[in-house]
Short mmCIF file of C-alpha atoms and ligand atoms in Angstrom, two decimals:
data_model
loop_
_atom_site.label_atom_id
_atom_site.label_comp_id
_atom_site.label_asym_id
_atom_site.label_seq_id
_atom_site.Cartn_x
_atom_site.Cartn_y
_atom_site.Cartn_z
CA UNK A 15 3.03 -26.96 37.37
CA UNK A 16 4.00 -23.13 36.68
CA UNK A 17 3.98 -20.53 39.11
CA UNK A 18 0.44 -19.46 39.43
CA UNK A 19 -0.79 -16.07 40.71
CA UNK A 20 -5.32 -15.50 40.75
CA UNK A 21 -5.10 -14.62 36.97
CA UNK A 22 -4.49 -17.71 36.18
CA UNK A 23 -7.03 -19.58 38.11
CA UNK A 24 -9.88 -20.56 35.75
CA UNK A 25 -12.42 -23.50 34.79
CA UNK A 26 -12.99 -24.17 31.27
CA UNK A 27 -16.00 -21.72 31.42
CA UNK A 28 -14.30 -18.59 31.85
CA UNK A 29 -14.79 -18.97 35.78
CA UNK A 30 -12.56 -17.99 38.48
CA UNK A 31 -11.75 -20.79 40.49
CA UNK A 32 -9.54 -20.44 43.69
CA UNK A 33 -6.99 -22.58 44.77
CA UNK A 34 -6.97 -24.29 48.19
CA UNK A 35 -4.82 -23.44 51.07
CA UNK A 36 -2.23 -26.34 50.92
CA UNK A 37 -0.80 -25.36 54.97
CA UNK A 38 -3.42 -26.34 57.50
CA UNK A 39 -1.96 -27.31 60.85
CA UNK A 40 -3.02 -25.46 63.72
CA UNK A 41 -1.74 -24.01 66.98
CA UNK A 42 -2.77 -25.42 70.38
CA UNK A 43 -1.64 -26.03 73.83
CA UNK A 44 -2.88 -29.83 73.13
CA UNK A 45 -0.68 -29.61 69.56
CA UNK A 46 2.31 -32.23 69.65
CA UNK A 47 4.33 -29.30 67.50
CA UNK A 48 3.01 -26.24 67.43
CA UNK A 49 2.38 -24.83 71.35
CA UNK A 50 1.15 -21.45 71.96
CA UNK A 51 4.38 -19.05 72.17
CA UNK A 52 5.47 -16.10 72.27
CA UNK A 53 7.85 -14.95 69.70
CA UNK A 54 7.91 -18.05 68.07
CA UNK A 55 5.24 -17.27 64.80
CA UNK A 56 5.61 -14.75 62.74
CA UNK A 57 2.79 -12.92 60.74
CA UNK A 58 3.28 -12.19 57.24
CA UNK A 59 0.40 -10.05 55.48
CA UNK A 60 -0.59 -7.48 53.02
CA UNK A 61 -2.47 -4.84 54.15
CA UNK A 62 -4.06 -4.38 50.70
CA UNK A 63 -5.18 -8.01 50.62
CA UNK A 64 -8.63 -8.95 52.24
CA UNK A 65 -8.11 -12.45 53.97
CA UNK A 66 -4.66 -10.80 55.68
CA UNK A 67 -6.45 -8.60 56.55
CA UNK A 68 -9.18 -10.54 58.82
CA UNK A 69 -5.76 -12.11 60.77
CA UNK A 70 -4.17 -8.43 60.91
CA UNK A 71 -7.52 -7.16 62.68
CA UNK A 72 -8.06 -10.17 65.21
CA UNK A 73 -4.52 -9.74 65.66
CA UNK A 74 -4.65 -6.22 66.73
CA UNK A 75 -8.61 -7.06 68.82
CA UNK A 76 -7.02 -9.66 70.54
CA UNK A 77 -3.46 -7.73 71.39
CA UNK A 78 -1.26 -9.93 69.93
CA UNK A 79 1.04 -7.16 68.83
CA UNK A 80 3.44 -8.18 71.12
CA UNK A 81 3.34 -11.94 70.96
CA UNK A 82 3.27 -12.91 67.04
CA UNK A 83 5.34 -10.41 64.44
CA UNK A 84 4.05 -9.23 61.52
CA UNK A 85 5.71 -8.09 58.23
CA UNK A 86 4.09 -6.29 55.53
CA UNK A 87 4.60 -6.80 51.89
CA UNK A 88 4.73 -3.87 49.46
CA UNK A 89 1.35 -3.71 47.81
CA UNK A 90 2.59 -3.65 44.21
CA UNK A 91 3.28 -7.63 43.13
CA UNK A 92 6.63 -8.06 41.43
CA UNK A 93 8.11 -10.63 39.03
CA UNK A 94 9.76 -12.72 41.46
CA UNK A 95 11.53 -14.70 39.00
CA UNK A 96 12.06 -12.69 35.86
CA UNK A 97 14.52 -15.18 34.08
CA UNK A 98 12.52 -18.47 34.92
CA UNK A 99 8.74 -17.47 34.71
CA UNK A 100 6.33 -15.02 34.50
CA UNK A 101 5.23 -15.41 37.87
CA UNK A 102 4.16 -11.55 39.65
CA UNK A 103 3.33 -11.57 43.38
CA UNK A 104 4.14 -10.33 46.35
CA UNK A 105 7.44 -8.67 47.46
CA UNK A 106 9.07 -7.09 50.94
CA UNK A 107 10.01 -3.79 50.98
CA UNK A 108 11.12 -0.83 53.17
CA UNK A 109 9.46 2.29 53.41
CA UNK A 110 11.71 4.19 51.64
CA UNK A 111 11.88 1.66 48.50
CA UNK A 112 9.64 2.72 45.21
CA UNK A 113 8.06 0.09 42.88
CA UNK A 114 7.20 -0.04 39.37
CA UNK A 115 3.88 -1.99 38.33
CA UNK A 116 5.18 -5.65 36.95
CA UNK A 117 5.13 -4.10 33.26
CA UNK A 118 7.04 -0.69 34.76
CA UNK A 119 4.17 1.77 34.93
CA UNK A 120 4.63 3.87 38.07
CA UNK A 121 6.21 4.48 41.16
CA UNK A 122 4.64 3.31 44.18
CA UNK A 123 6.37 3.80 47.47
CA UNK A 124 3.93 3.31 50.84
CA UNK A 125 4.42 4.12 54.58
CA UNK A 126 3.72 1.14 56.90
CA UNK A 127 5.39 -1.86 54.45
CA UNK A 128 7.80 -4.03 57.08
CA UNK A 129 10.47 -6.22 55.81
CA UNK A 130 10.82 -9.51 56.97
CA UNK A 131 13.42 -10.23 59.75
CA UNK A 132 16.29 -12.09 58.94
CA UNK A 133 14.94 -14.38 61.73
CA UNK A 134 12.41 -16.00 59.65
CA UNK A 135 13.54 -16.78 56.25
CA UNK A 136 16.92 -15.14 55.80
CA UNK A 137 17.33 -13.35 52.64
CA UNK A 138 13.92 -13.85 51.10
CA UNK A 139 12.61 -11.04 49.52
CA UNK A 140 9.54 -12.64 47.88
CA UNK A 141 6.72 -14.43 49.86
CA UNK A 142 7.39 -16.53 46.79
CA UNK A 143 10.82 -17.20 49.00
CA UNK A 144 9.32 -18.11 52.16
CA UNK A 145 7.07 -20.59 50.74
CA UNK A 146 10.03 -22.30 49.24
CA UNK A 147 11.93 -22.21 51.84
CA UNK A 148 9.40 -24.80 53.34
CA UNK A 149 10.42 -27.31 50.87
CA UNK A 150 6.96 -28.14 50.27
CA UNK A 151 5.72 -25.89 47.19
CA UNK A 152 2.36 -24.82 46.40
CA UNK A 153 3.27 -23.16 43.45
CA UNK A 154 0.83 -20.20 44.49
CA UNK A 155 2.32 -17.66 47.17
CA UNK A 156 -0.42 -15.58 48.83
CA UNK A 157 -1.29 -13.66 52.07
CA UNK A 158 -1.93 -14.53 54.72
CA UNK A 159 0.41 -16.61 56.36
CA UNK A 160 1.79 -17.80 59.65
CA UNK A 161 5.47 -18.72 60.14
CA UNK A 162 7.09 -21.05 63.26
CA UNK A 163 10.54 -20.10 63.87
CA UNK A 164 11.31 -22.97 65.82
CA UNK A 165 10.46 -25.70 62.72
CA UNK A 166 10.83 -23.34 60.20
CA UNK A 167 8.05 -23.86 58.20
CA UNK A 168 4.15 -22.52 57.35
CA UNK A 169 2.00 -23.35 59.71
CA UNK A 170 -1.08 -22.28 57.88
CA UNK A 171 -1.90 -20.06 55.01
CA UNK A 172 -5.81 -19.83 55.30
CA UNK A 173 -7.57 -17.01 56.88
CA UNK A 174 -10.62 -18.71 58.10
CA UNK A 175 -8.02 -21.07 59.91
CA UNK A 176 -5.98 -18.01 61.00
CA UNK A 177 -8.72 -15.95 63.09
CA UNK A 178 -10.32 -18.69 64.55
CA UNK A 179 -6.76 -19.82 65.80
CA UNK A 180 -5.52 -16.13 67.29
CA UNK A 181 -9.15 -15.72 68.72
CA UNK A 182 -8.36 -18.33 71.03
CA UNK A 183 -5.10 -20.02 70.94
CA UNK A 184 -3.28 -17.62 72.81
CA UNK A 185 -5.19 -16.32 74.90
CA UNK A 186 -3.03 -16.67 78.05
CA UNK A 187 -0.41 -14.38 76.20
CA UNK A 188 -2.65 -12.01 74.36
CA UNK A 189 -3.87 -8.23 75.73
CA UNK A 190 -7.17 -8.65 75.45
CA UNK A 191 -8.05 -12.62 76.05
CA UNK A 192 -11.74 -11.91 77.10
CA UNK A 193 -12.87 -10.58 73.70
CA UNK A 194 -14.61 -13.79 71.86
CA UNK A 195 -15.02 -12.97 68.67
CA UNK A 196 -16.35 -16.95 68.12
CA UNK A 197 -18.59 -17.70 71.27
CA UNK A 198 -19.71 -21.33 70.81
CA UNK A 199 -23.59 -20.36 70.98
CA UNK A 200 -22.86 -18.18 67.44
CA UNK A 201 -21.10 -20.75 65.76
CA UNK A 202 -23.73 -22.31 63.67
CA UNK A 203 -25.81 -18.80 62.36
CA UNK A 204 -21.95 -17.60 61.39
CA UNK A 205 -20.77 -20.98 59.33
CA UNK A 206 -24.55 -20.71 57.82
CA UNK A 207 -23.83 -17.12 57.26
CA UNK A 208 -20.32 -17.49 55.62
CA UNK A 209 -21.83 -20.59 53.87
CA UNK A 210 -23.49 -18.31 51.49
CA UNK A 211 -21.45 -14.83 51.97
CA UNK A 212 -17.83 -16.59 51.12
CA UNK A 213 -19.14 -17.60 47.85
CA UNK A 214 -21.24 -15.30 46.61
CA UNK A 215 -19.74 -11.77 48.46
CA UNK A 216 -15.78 -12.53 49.75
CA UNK A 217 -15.01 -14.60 46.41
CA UNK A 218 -17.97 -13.40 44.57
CA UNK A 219 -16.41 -9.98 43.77
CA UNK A 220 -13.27 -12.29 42.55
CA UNK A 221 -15.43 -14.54 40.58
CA UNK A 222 -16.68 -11.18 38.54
CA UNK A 223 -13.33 -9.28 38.64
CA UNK A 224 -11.29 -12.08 37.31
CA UNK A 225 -13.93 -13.75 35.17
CA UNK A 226 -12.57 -14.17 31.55
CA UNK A 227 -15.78 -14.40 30.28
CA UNK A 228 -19.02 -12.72 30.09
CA UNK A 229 -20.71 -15.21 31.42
CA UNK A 230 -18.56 -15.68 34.03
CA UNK A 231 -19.12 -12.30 35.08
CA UNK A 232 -23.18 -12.23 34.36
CA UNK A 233 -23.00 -14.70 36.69
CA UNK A 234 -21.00 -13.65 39.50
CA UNK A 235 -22.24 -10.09 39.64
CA UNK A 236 -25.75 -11.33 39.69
CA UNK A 237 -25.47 -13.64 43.01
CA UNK A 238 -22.81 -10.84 44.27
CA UNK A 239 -26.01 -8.39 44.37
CA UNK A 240 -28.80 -10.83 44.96
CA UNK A 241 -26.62 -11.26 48.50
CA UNK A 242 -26.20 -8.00 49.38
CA UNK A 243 -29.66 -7.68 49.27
CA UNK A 244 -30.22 -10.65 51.18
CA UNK A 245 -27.71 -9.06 53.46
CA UNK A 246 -29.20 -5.35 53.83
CA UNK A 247 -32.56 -6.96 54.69
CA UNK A 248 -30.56 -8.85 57.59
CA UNK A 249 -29.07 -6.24 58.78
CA UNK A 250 -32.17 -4.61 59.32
CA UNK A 251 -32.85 -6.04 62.63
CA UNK A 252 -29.36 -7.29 63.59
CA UNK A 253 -26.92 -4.90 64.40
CA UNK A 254 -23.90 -7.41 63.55
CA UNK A 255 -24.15 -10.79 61.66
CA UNK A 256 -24.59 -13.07 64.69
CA UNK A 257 -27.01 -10.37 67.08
CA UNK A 258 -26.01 -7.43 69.30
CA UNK A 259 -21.87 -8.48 69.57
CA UNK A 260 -18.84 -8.68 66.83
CA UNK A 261 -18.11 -12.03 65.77
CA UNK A 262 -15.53 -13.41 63.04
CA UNK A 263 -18.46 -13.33 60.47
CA UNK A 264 -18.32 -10.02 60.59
CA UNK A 265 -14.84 -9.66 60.53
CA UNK A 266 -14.93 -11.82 57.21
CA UNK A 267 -17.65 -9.93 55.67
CA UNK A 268 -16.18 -5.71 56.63
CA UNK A 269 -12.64 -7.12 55.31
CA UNK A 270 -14.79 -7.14 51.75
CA UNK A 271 -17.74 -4.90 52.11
CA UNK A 272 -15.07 -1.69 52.89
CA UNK A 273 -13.23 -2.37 49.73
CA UNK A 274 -16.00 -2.22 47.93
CA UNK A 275 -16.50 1.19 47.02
CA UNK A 276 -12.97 2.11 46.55
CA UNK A 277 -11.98 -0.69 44.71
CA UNK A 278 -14.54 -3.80 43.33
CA UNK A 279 -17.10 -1.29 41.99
CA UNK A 280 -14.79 0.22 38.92
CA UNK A 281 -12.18 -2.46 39.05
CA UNK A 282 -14.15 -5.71 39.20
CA UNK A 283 -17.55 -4.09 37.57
CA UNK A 284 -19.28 -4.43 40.39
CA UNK A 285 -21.30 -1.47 39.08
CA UNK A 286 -25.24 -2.57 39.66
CA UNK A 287 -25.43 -0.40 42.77
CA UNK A 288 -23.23 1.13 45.15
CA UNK A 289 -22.43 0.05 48.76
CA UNK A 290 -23.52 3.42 49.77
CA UNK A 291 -27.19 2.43 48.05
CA UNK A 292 -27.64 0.16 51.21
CA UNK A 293 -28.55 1.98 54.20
CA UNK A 294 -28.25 -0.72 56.48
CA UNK A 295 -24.84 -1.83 55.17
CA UNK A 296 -23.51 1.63 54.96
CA UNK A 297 -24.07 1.75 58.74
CA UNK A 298 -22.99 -1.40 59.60
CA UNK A 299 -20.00 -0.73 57.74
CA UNK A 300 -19.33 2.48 60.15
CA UNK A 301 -20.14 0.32 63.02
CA UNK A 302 -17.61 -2.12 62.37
CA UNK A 303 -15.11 -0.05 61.37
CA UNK A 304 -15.38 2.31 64.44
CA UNK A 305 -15.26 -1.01 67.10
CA UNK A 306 -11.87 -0.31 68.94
CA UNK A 307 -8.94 -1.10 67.04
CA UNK A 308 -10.14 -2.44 63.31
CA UNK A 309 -9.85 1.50 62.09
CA UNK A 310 -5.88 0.81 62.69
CA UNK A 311 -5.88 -1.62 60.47
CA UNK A 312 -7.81 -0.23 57.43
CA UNK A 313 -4.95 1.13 55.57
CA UNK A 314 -6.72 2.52 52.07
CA UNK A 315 -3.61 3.65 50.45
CA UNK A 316 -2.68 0.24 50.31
CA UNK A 317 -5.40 -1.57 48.85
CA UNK A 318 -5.79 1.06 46.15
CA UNK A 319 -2.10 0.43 44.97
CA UNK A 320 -2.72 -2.90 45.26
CA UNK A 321 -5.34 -3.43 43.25
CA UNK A 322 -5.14 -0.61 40.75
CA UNK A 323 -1.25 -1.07 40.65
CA UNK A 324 -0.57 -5.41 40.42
CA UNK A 325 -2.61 -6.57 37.10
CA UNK A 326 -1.16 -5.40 34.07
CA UNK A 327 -3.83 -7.32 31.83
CA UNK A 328 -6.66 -5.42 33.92
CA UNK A 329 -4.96 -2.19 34.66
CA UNK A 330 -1.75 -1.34 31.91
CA UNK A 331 -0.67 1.82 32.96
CA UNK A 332 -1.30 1.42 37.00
CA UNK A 333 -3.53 4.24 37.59
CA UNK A 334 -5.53 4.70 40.50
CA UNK A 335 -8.25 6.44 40.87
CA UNK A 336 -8.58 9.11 43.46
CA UNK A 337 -12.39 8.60 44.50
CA UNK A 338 -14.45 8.55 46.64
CA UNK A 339 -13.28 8.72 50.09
CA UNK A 340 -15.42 5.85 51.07
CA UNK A 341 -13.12 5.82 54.75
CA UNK A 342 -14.06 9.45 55.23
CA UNK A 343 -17.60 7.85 55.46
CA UNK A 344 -16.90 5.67 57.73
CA UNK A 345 -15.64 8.11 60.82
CA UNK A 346 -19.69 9.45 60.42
CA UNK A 347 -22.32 8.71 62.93
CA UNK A 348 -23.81 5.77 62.56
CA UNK A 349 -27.72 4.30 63.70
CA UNK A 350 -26.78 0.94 65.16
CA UNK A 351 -26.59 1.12 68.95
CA UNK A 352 -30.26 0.85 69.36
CA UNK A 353 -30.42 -2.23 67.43
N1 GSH B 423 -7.57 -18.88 51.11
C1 GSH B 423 -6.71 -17.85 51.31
C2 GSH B 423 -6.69 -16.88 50.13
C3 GSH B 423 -5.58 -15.90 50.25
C4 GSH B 423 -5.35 -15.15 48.93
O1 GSH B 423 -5.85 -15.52 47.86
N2 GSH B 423 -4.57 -14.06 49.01
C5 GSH B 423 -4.26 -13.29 47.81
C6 GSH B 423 -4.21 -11.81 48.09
S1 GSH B 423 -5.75 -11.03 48.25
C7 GSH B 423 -2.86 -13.60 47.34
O2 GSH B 423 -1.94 -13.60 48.14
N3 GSH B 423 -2.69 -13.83 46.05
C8 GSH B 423 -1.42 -14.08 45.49
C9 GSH B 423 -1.55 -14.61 44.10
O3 GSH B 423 -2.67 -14.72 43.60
O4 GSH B 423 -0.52 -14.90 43.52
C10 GSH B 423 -7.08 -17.15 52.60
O5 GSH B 423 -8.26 -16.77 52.80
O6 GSH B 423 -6.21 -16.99 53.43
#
């Protein structure tokens, strides 16, 4: 199999389909390998990218700063391997380094990229790299994804996996270990929650901005907005997913919803209304984003190049568009505390 990146990712129906995480072991005091420790993982994210972003926020909630590194790729996917394949993904960079688009439209260079320390996977300067490095190749290379030092080698690449883990698995190293962002008693209303907002909201604005068919599309943008509604009317009387406190859900869901305006709305079509057109999820949003800590990690600049900057075959020339300031809209009062 070829190196894949999401472009390529399809069903015979024009459908985006994404691959499964392939590393799914998981860190516990009870774990025969993989013990709670600090300095031994090491945190390797986009801040562009959605699901790295959910770890990169519990990360920073919890106060794990301190206990698990964290690099940052550039947010401009490179051809990796320009004499074997085609492959574009992600690359680490310094703050003073400036990228071209994969087809050399641009120049991109970002404040708060951090290279990978020679500690982890010496010389690698694709995540394409660390992922071979394991010996085990997936043959897809995304974000997020936790590293072990000590047995060299992925411990898991799968956000859902990833928050749940740092929410509790270190708690006798981490800053803030009374925060419980998954409280048993929420557990079921959030997996029947994500049950239909993964699908049809986290991958649904996927499934519409890679569909490679109209169809595809009709029929991603459709359940994409039938949720939201769904969503705004829930919202209504709940001032977070799960009742009056933060959970993971709603981790899950802001890493999405705040991208939406900036990016998913022109760049994936999802045109049929704006997020702004839901009150309730406009304040929400604010809500979220004003908790302590998760504004730190909302880096816009970022996921505009990202986006606007990685696809040729969507985007050609790499230009982003300088509307509308949705984060400026966020620092505004919101109406949620009485809730
Ligand atoms: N299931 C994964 C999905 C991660 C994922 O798809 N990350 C994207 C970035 S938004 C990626 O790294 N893509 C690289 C590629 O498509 O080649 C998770 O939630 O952690």
């Amino acid at each position: 199999m070829a190196a894949l990146s999401a472009l390529d990712e399809k069903d015979d129906k024009g459908r985006f389909v994404r691959t499964e995480a392939t590393f799914r072991d998981w860190i516990s005091k009870d774990h025969p390998v993989f013990k709670p420790e600090a300095g031994r993982y090491h945190l390797v994210i986009s801040w562009a990218c959605p699901w790295a972003n959910r770890v990169a926020c519990v990360r920073k909630l919890k106060g794990l700063e301190d206990v698990i590194g964290l690099s940052v790729v550039h947010p401009t996917w490179q051809r990796t391997k320009p004499d074997v394949d085609a492959h574009a993904g992600w690359a680490f960079a310094t703050e003073d380094q400036v990228f071209a688009s994969p087809n050399g439209s641009g120049k991109f260079q970002l404040k708060g990229v951090i290279p990978l320390p020679d500690d982890v996977v010496p010389g690698a300067k694709f995540v394409r790299d660390v992922y071979e490095a394991t010996g085990n190749d997936p043959k897809k290379y995304t974000v997020p994804l936790l590293w072990d030092k000590l047995t060299k080698t992925i411990v898991n690449n799968e956000s859902s996996d990833l928050i749940v883990m740092l929410n509790s698995a270190f708690n006798d190293l981490a800053k803030n270990p009374d925060l419980d962002l998954d409280p048993p008693e929420t557990r079921d209303a959030q997996a029947d929650l994500n049950s239909w907002i993964y699908p049809t909201i986290n991958n649904g604005v996927y499934r519409a901005g890679f569909a490679k068919s109209q169809f595809a599309y009709e029929e991603a943008v459709t359940e994409l907005f039938a949720s939201l509604a769904k969503l705004e009317a829930h919202l209504a009387d709940n001032r977070f997913l799960c009742g009056p406190k933060l959970t993971l859900a709603d981790i899950r869901l802001f890493m999405t919803l705040v991208r939406f305006d900036e990016v998913y709305i022109v760049y994936f079509k999802c045109n049929i209304k704006a997020l702004t057109d839901f009150p309730n999820i406009n304040n929400y949003c604010r809500d979220v984003y004003q908790f302590p800590g998760v504004a730190d990690v909302i880096k816009m600049d970022h996921i505009k190049t990202h986006y606007f900057t990685s696809h040729p075959t969507l985007n050609h020339y790499a230009v982003v568009p300088v509307g509308p300031g949705f984060v400026e809209d966020l620092k505004l009062p919101h109406n949620r505390a009485a809730l």
